[in-house]
Amino acid sequence: MALPTLWVLNCFLLGVALLLGSVVFPAQSRAFFVFGDSLVDNGNNNYLATTARADSPPYGIDYPTRRPTGRFSNGFNIPDFISQRMGSETPLPYLSPELNGRGLLVGANFASAGVGILNDTGVQFVNIIRMFGQLENFQEYQQRVSALIGRGQTKTLVNQALVLICVGGNDFVNNYYLVPYSARSRQFALPDYVKFLISEYRKLLLQLYGLGARRVLVLGTGPVGCVPAELATRSRNGECSVELQEASSLYNPQLHQMLTGLNKKIGKNVFISVNTERMHGDFFSNPRAFGFSNSKVACCGQGPYNGLGLCTGLSNLCPKRDDYAFWDNFHPSEKACKIIVDHMLTGSTRYMNPMNLSTLFALDSSLI
């Protein structure tokens, strides 16, 4: 489909959605599945013996319970806001003992902080659920649901579900660039490493498709060289890390190209490319346009840019979290997550390709 035609279709369907009330789409039992890393983990690592956890204050300070949940956020994260727009509950962590019975039909969050596309990413966190493990858990989930509603209805539930996957950033910050002369940096020049990551990610996505996923939002990496952790260790005057920004600039276009190729191979728009680098970049370069007073310093942390070490009860803590684009040294604030999801809902093809979430929901509404 030509780009202008696609743009007109997006606008028409969004207009229909807006005329129906607001951009909130109550799901008729549409499940939601989440895979990936700390940007979307909502508590699986709480049940694991790992340092990659967000189960202590001040995490969760702005969550409705005012308590840490395992989300790497001061409050809600990206899956929460997507669930709200779907008019549904946020799926529980797969490891939660509360995920059982009819609650399984809402979906599940399989994400685990610290993971990457590659199995050797995040080795310092030891006990995390790597991507192959998340897909194994998805298989197990389907077996559990089949026992509840039967194999045929389970297949329908999974085929009609919305799937979100966010992984790849750790393959740079917690692997290739983790230490000078890392094993992967000695094995690959950066362009070759990016090609390797894309080829491995493609295999993961095909496995996900093979397990029944038919609507998959694939988040690219943000501007990884601009997060407070990298500014604190690599920046002299507040400029983003050139090396890590080069990694993002190589990776994200190739990811988009790979997703386009997969859709062409399958013959349907299964995979939706989410340009989070551009979304983050917008409020990084012009924070005041989005209501932020600061897009470089983390709200919670210590050292330059509050970018060193973990966010703990002893860290510096900003009083107005909505003024900050970053909550901690790596993760966006609740407000930033909401802005990202707003872009996912109504953004043009510069942000969402081949369609945004509003268009996707409108197209699928007659099928669910």
CSV table of C-alpha atoms in Angstrom, one decimal:
chain,number,residue,atom,x,y,z
A,1,MET,CA,0.0,0.0,0.0
A,2,ALA,CA,1.4,3.4,-0.9
A,3,LEU,CA,2.3,5.7,2.0
A,4,PRO,CA,-0.3,8.5,1.2
A,5,THR,CA,-3.1,5.9,1.0
A,6,LEU,CA,-2.0,4.4,4.3
A,7,TRP,CA,-1.9,7.8,5.9
A,8,VAL,CA,-5.5,8.5,4.7
A,9,LEU,CA,-6.7,5.2,6.1
A,10,ASN,CA,-5.0,5.9,9.4
A,11,CYS,CA,-6.7,9.3,9.6
A,12,PHE,CA,-10.1,7.9,8.6
A,13,LEU,CA,-10.1,5.1,11.2
A,14,LEU,CA,-8.7,7.4,13.9
A,15,GLY,CA,-11.6,9.8,13.1
A,16,VAL,CA,-14.1,7.1,13.5
A,17,ALA,CA,-12.6,6.1,16.8
A,18,LEU,CA,-12.7,9.7,18.0
A,19,LEU,CA,-16.3,10.1,16.9
A,20,LEU,CA,-17.2,7.1,19.0
A,21,GLY,CA,-16.1,9.0,22.1
A,22,SER,CA,-12.4,8.9,23.0
A,23,VAL,CA,-9.3,6.9,22.1
A,24,VAL,CA,-10.1,4.2,24.6
A,25,PHE,CA,-11.1,0.9,23.2
A,26,PRO,CA,-12.9,-1.5,25.5
A,27,ALA,CA,-11.6,-4.9,24.7
A,28,GLN,CA,-14.1,-7.7,24.2
A,29,SER,CA,-11.9,-10.2,26.1
A,30,ARG,CA,-8.9,-9.3,24.1
A,31,ALA,CA,-5.8,-10.6,25.9
A,32,PHE,CA,-2.6,-8.8,26.3
A,33,PHE,CA,0.8,-10.4,26.4
A,34,VAL,CA,4.1,-8.6,27.3
A,35,PHE,CA,7.7,-9.8,26.6
A,36,GLY,CA,11.0,-8.2,27.1
A,37,ASP,CA,13.1,-6.3,29.6
A,38,SER,CA,12.9,-3.8,32.5
A,39,LEU,CA,11.1,-1.2,30.4
A,40,VAL,CA,8.0,-3.5,30.5
A,41,ASP,CA,8.6,-5.9,33.4
A,42,ASN,CA,5.9,-5.4,36.1
A,43,GLY,CA,7.2,-7.7,38.8
A,44,ASN,CA,8.5,-11.1,37.5
A,45,ASN,CA,11.9,-10.4,38.9
A,46,ASN,CA,10.4,-10.0,42.4
A,47,TYR,CA,10.1,-13.8,42.4
A,48,LEU,CA,13.8,-14.4,41.4
A,49,ALA,CA,17.1,-14.2,43.2
A,50,THR,CA,18.5,-11.4,41.2
A,51,THR,CA,19.8,-7.8,41.7
A,52,ALA,CA,17.7,-6.7,38.8
A,53,ARG,CA,14.7,-5.8,40.9
A,54,ALA,CA,12.5,-2.8,41.6
A,55,ASP,CA,10.9,-4.0,44.8
A,56,SER,CA,12.1,-1.4,47.3
A,57,PRO,CA,11.1,2.3,47.8
A,58,PRO,CA,11.1,4.8,46.3
A,59,TYR,CA,10.0,2.7,43.3
A,60,GLY,CA,6.2,2.8,43.1
A,61,ILE,CA,6.0,6.1,45.0
A,62,ASP,CA,3.3,7.4,42.6
A,63,TYR,CA,1.6,4.0,42.0
A,64,PRO,CA,-2.0,3.9,43.4
A,65,THR,CA,-0.8,1.8,46.4
A,66,ARG,CA,2.2,4.1,46.9
A,67,ARG,CA,4.3,0.8,47.2
A,68,PRO,CA,6.9,-0.8,44.9
A,69,THR,CA,5.5,-3.3,42.5
A,70,GLY,CA,8.5,-4.5,40.5
A,71,ARG,CA,8.0,-1.9,37.8
A,72,PHE,CA,11.1,0.2,37.1
A,73,SER,CA,9.0,3.3,37.4
A,74,ASN,CA,7.7,5.8,40.0
A,75,GLY,CA,4.2,4.6,39.0
A,76,PHE,CA,2.7,3.1,35.9
A,77,ASN,CA,4.8,1.8,33.0
A,78,ILE,CA,4.1,1.4,29.2
A,79,PRO,CA,2.0,-1.9,29.5
A,80,ASP,CA,-0.2,-0.2,32.1
A,81,PHE,CA,-1.1,2.7,29.9
A,82,ILE,CA,-1.7,0.4,26.9
A,83,SER,CA,-4.0,-1.7,29.1
A,84,GLN,CA,-5.9,1.4,30.2
A,85,ARG,CA,-6.4,2.3,26.6
A,86,MET,CA,-7.7,-1.2,25.9
A,87,GLY,CA,-10.2,-0.7,28.7
A,88,SER,CA,-8.8,-3.8,30.5
A,89,GLU,CA,-6.8,-4.8,33.5
A,90,THR,CA,-3.0,-4.9,33.3
A,91,PRO,CA,-1.9,-8.5,32.9
A,92,LEU,CA,-0.2,-9.9,36.0
A,93,PRO,CA,3.4,-11.1,36.0
A,94,TYR,CA,3.5,-14.7,34.9
A,95,LEU,CA,5.3,-15.7,38.0
A,96,SER,CA,2.7,-14.2,40.3
A,97,PRO,CA,0.8,-16.8,42.4
A,98,GLU,CA,-2.3,-14.6,41.8
A,99,LEU,CA,-2.3,-15.4,38.1
A,100,ASN,CA,-4.7,-18.3,38.0
A,101,GLY,CA,-8.3,-19.2,37.0
A,102,ARG,CA,-10.2,-16.8,34.8
A,103,GLY,CA,-7.5,-14.2,35.5
A,104,LEU,CA,-5.4,-16.0,32.9
A,105,LEU,CA,-7.7,-14.9,30.2
A,106,VAL,CA,-6.6,-11.2,30.7
A,107,GLY,CA,-3.2,-12.3,29.4
A,108,ALA,CA,0.2,-12.3,31.2
A,109,ASN,CA,3.4,-10.3,31.5
A,110,PHE,CA,6.5,-12.5,30.8
A,111,ALA,CA,9.1,-9.8,30.8
A,112,SER,CA,12.2,-9.9,33.0
A,113,ALA,CA,14.5,-7.0,33.8
A,114,GLY,CA,18.0,-7.3,32.5
A,115,VAL,CA,17.4,-9.6,29.5
A,116,GLY,CA,18.5,-9.0,25.9
A,117,ILE,CA,18.1,-10.6,22.6
A,118,LEU,CA,21.2,-12.7,23.3
A,119,ASN,CA,21.4,-15.2,26.1
A,120,ASP,CA,24.8,-13.8,27.3
A,121,THR,CA,23.3,-10.3,27.8
A,122,GLY,CA,22.7,-9.4,31.5
A,123,VAL,CA,24.9,-12.3,32.8
A,124,GLN,CA,25.8,-10.1,35.8
A,125,PHE,CA,22.1,-10.3,36.9
A,126,VAL,CA,22.4,-14.1,37.1
A,127,ASN,CA,18.8,-15.4,37.6
A,128,ILE,CA,16.6,-13.6,35.0
A,129,ILE,CA,14.2,-15.0,32.5
A,130,ARG,CA,15.9,-14.9,29.2
A,131,MET,CA,13.9,-14.7,26.0
A,132,PHE,CA,13.9,-18.4,25.3
A,133,GLY,CA,12.5,-18.8,28.8
A,134,GLN,CA,9.9,-16.2,28.3
A,135,LEU,CA,8.7,-18.1,25.2
A,136,GLU,CA,8.7,-21.4,27.1
A,137,ASN,CA,6.5,-19.7,29.7
A,138,PHE,CA,4.2,-18.6,27.0
A,139,GLN,CA,3.8,-22.2,25.8
A,140,GLU,CA,3.1,-23.2,29.4
A,141,TYR,CA,0.6,-20.4,29.7
A,142,GLN,CA,-1.3,-21.8,26.7
A,143,GLN,CA,-1.4,-25.2,28.2
A,144,ARG,CA,-2.8,-23.8,31.4
A,145,VAL,CA,-5.5,-21.9,29.5
A,146,SER,CA,-6.3,-24.9,27.4
A,147,ALA,CA,-7.1,-26.8,30.5
A,148,LEU,CA,-9.5,-24.0,31.4
A,149,ILE,CA,-11.3,-23.2,28.2
A,150,GLY,CA,-10.2,-25.8,25.7
A,151,ARG,CA,-7.6,-25.8,23.0
A,152,GLY,CA,-9.7,-24.2,20.3
A,153,GLN,CA,-10.7,-21.2,22.4
A,154,THR,CA,-7.2,-20.8,23.6
A,155,LYS,CA,-5.9,-20.6,20.0
A,156,THR,CA,-8.5,-17.9,19.3
A,157,LEU,CA,-7.6,-16.0,22.5
A,158,VAL,CA,-3.9,-16.0,21.5
A,159,ASN,CA,-4.5,-15.2,17.8
A,160,GLN,CA,-6.7,-12.2,18.8
A,161,ALA,CA,-4.4,-10.9,21.5
A,162,LEU,CA,-2.3,-7.8,21.5
A,163,VAL,CA,1.4,-8.6,22.1
A,164,LEU,CA,4.1,-6.1,23.2
A,165,ILE,CA,7.8,-6.9,23.0
A,166,CYS,CA,10.6,-4.6,24.1
A,167,VAL,CA,14.1,-6.0,24.0
A,168,GLY,CA,17.5,-5.0,22.6
A,169,GLY,CA,18.8,-2.0,24.6
A,170,ASN,CA,20.5,-4.3,27.1
A,171,ASP,CA,22.4,-6.0,24.3
A,172,PHE,CA,24.3,-2.7,24.0
A,173,VAL,CA,24.5,-1.2,27.6
A,174,ASN,CA,24.7,-4.6,29.4
A,175,ASN,CA,26.7,-6.5,26.9
A,176,TYR,CA,28.6,-4.9,24.0
A,177,TYR,CA,29.5,-1.7,25.9
A,178,LEU,CA,29.3,-3.1,29.5
A,179,VAL,CA,33.0,-3.1,29.9
A,180,PRO,CA,35.9,-2.0,27.7
A,181,TYR,CA,37.0,-4.8,25.4
A,182,SER,CA,33.9,-6.9,26.2
A,183,ALA,CA,33.8,-10.4,24.6
A,184,ARG,CA,31.2,-9.3,22.1
A,185,SER,CA,33.1,-6.1,21.1
A,186,ARG,CA,36.2,-8.2,20.5
A,187,GLN,CA,34.1,-10.7,18.4
A,188,PHE,CA,32.2,-8.1,16.3
A,189,ALA,CA,32.7,-4.6,15.0
A,190,LEU,CA,29.6,-2.6,15.8
A,191,PRO,CA,27.9,-2.9,12.4
A,192,ASP,CA,28.4,-6.6,12.4
A,193,TYR,CA,27.1,-6.9,15.9
A,194,VAL,CA,24.0,-5.0,15.0
A,195,LYS,CA,23.4,-7.4,12.0
A,196,PHE,CA,23.9,-10.4,14.3
A,197,LEU,CA,21.3,-8.9,16.8
A,198,ILE,CA,18.8,-8.4,14.1
A,199,SER,CA,19.2,-11.9,12.7
A,200,GLU,CA,18.8,-13.4,16.2
A,201,TYR,CA,15.8,-11.1,17.0
A,202,ARG,CA,14.2,-12.3,13.7
A,203,LYS,CA,14.4,-15.9,15.0
A,204,LEU,CA,12.7,-14.9,18.2
A,205,LEU,CA,9.9,-13.1,16.5
A,206,LEU,CA,9.2,-16.0,14.2
A,207,GLN,CA,9.0,-18.3,17.2
A,208,LEU,CA,6.5,-15.9,18.7
A,209,TYR,CA,4.5,-16.0,15.5
A,210,GLY,CA,4.7,-19.8,15.6
A,211,LEU,CA,3.2,-19.7,19.1
A,212,GLY,CA,0.2,-17.8,17.7
A,213,ALA,CA,1.0,-14.1,18.0
A,214,ARG,CA,-0.7,-12.2,15.2
A,215,ARG,CA,-0.6,-8.5,16.4
A,216,VAL,CA,2.8,-7.7,17.8
A,217,LEU,CA,4.1,-4.2,18.8
A,218,VAL,CA,7.9,-4.3,18.5
A,219,LEU,CA,9.6,-1.4,20.4
A,220,GLY,CA,13.0,-0.3,19.1
A,221,THR,CA,15.7,1.0,21.4
A,222,GLY,CA,15.4,4.5,22.8
A,223,PRO,CA,18.4,6.9,22.4
A,224,VAL,CA,20.5,4.7,24.7
A,225,GLY,CA,23.5,7.1,24.6
A,226,CYS,CA,21.3,9.8,26.2
A,227,VAL,CA,20.1,8.0,29.4
A,228,PRO,CA,21.4,9.4,32.7
A,229,ALA,CA,23.6,6.4,33.3
A,230,GLU,CA,25.5,7.0,30.1
A,231,LEU,CA,25.7,10.8,30.6
A,232,ALA,CA,27.2,10.2,34.1
A,233,THR,CA,29.9,7.9,32.8
A,234,ARG,CA,30.6,9.0,29.2
A,235,SER,CA,29.5,12.6,28.8
A,236,ARG,CA,31.7,15.7,29.4
A,237,ASN,CA,29.2,18.5,28.9
A,238,GLY,CA,25.8,16.8,28.8
A,239,GLU,CA,26.1,15.5,25.3
A,240,CYS,CA,24.9,12.0,24.5
A,241,SER,CA,27.4,9.2,24.1
A,242,VAL,CA,28.5,9.1,20.5
A,243,GLU,CA,29.3,5.4,20.6
A,244,LEU,CA,25.9,4.4,22.0
A,245,GLN,CA,24.0,6.8,19.8
A,246,GLU,CA,25.7,5.2,16.8
A,247,ALA,CA,24.5,1.8,18.0
A,248,SER,CA,20.9,3.1,18.1
A,249,SER,CA,21.2,4.8,14.7
A,250,LEU,CA,22.4,1.5,13.2
A,251,TYR,CA,20.0,-0.8,15.0
A,252,ASN,CA,16.6,0.8,14.8
A,253,PRO,CA,16.5,1.3,10.9
A,254,GLN,CA,17.6,-2.3,10.5
A,255,LEU,CA,14.9,-3.5,13.0
A,256,HIS,CA,12.3,-1.6,11.0
A,257,GLN,CA,13.5,-3.1,7.8
A,258,MET,CA,13.5,-6.6,9.3
A,259,LEU,CA,9.9,-6.2,10.5
A,260,THR,CA,8.8,-5.0,7.1
A,261,GLY,CA,10.4,-8.0,5.5
A,262,LEU,CA,8.7,-10.4,8.0
A,263,ASN,CA,5.3,-8.9,7.3
A,264,LYS,CA,5.9,-9.3,3.5
A,265,LYS,CA,7.0,-12.9,4.1
A,266,ILE,CA,3.9,-13.7,6.1
A,267,GLY,CA,1.6,-11.7,3.9
A,268,LYS,CA,0.0,-9.7,6.7
A,269,ASN,CA,0.8,-6.8,9.0
A,270,VAL,CA,1.6,-8.9,12.1
A,271,PHE,CA,4.5,-6.8,13.4
A,272,ILE,CA,4.1,-3.1,14.1
A,273,SER,CA,7.4,-1.1,14.3
A,274,VAL,CA,7.4,1.4,17.3
A,275,ASN,CA,10.0,4.1,16.8
A,276,THR,CA,10.8,4.8,20.5
A,277,GLU,CA,14.1,6.4,19.6
A,278,ARG,CA,12.2,9.2,17.9
A,279,MET,CA,9.6,9.4,20.7
A,280,HIS,CA,12.3,9.7,23.4
A,281,GLY,CA,14.3,12.0,21.1
A,282,ASP,CA,11.4,14.5,20.9
A,283,PHE,CA,11.2,15.1,24.6
A,284,PHE,CA,14.9,14.8,25.1
A,285,SER,CA,15.6,17.6,22.6
A,286,ASN,CA,12.6,19.8,23.5
A,287,PRO,CA,11.5,18.8,27.0
A,288,ARG,CA,9.4,21.9,27.7
A,289,ALA,CA,7.1,21.1,24.8
A,290,PHE,CA,6.1,18.0,26.8
A,291,GLY,CA,5.9,19.6,30.2
A,292,PHE,CA,9.3,18.5,31.4
A,293,SER,CA,11.8,20.8,33.1
A,294,ASN,CA,14.6,18.2,32.8
A,295,SER,CA,15.3,15.5,30.3
A,296,LYS,CA,18.9,14.6,31.3
A,297,VAL,CA,18.9,14.2,35.1
A,298,ALA,CA,17.1,11.3,36.6
A,299,CYS,CA,14.6,12.0,39.3
A,300,CYS,CA,16.0,9.3,41.6
A,301,GLY,CA,19.8,8.5,41.8
A,302,GLN,CA,23.1,9.9,42.8
A,303,GLY,CA,26.2,11.3,41.1
A,304,PRO,CA,26.3,13.3,37.9
A,305,TYR,CA,22.8,13.5,36.3
A,306,ASN,CA,21.7,11.1,39.2
A,307,GLY,CA,23.0,8.5,36.8
A,308,LEU,CA,25.3,6.4,39.1
A,309,GLY,CA,24.1,3.3,40.9
A,310,LEU,CA,20.7,2.2,41.9
A,311,CYS,CA,17.7,4.2,42.9
A,312,THR,CA,17.3,3.5,46.6
A,313,GLY,CA,15.9,5.0,49.8
A,314,LEU,CA,19.2,6.8,50.2
A,315,SER,CA,19.2,8.3,46.7
A,316,ASN,CA,18.5,11.9,45.7
A,317,LEU,CA,14.7,12.1,45.0
A,318,CYS,CA,13.0,14.9,43.1
A,319,PRO,CA,9.8,16.2,44.7
A,320,LYS,CA,8.0,16.7,41.3
A,321,ARG,CA,8.3,13.5,39.3
A,322,ASP,CA,6.3,14.8,36.4
A,323,ASP,CA,9.0,17.4,35.7
A,324,TYR,CA,11.4,14.7,34.8
A,325,ALA,CA,11.6,12.5,31.7
A,326,PHE,CA,13.7,9.9,33.5
A,327,TRP,CA,12.7,8.3,36.7
A,328,ASP,CA,16.1,6.5,37.4
A,329,ASN,CA,19.3,6.1,35.5
A,330,PHE,CA,17.8,4.1,32.7
A,331,HIS,CA,14.0,4.2,32.8
A,332,PRO,CA,11.5,6.8,31.8
A,333,SER,CA,9.2,8.3,34.3
A,334,GLU,CA,5.5,7.5,34.5
A,335,LYS,CA,4.7,10.7,32.7
A,336,ALA,CA,7.2,9.9,29.9
A,337,CYS,CA,5.7,6.4,29.6
A,338,LYS,CA,2.2,7.9,29.1
A,339,ILE,CA,3.6,10.2,26.4
A,340,ILE,CA,5.1,7.3,24.6
A,341,VAL,CA,1.8,5.4,24.7
A,342,ASP,CA,0.0,8.5,23.4
A,343,HIS,CA,2.4,8.5,20.5
A,344,MET,CA,1.7,4.8,19.9
A,345,LEU,CA,-2.0,5.5,19.8
A,346,THR,CA,-2.1,8.4,17.4
A,347,GLY,CA,1.3,8.9,16.0
A,348,SER,CA,2.0,9.1,12.3
A,349,THR,CA,4.1,6.5,10.4
A,350,ARG,CA,7.2,8.4,11.6
A,351,TYR,CA,6.5,6.8,14.9
A,352,MET,CA,4.3,3.7,14.2
A,353,ASN,CA,4.6,1.7,11.0
A,354,PRO,CA,2.6,0.4,9.2
A,355,MET,CA,-0.1,1.7,11.6
A,356,ASN,CA,-0.7,3.2,15.0
A,357,LEU,CA,-2.6,1.6,17.8
A,358,SER,CA,-5.8,3.5,17.2
A,359,THR,CA,-5.9,2.2,13.6
A,360,LEU,CA,-5.0,-1.3,14.7
A,361,PHE,CA,-7.8,-1.3,17.3
A,362,ALA,CA,-10.3,0.1,14.8
A,363,LEU,CA,-9.3,-2.5,12.1
A,364,ASP,CA,-9.6,-5.4,14.6
A,365,SER,CA,-12.7,-4.3,16.4
A,366,SER,CA,-15.0,-6.2,14.0
A,367,LEU,CA,-12.9,-9.4,14.4
A,368,ILE,CA,-13.1,-9.7,18.2
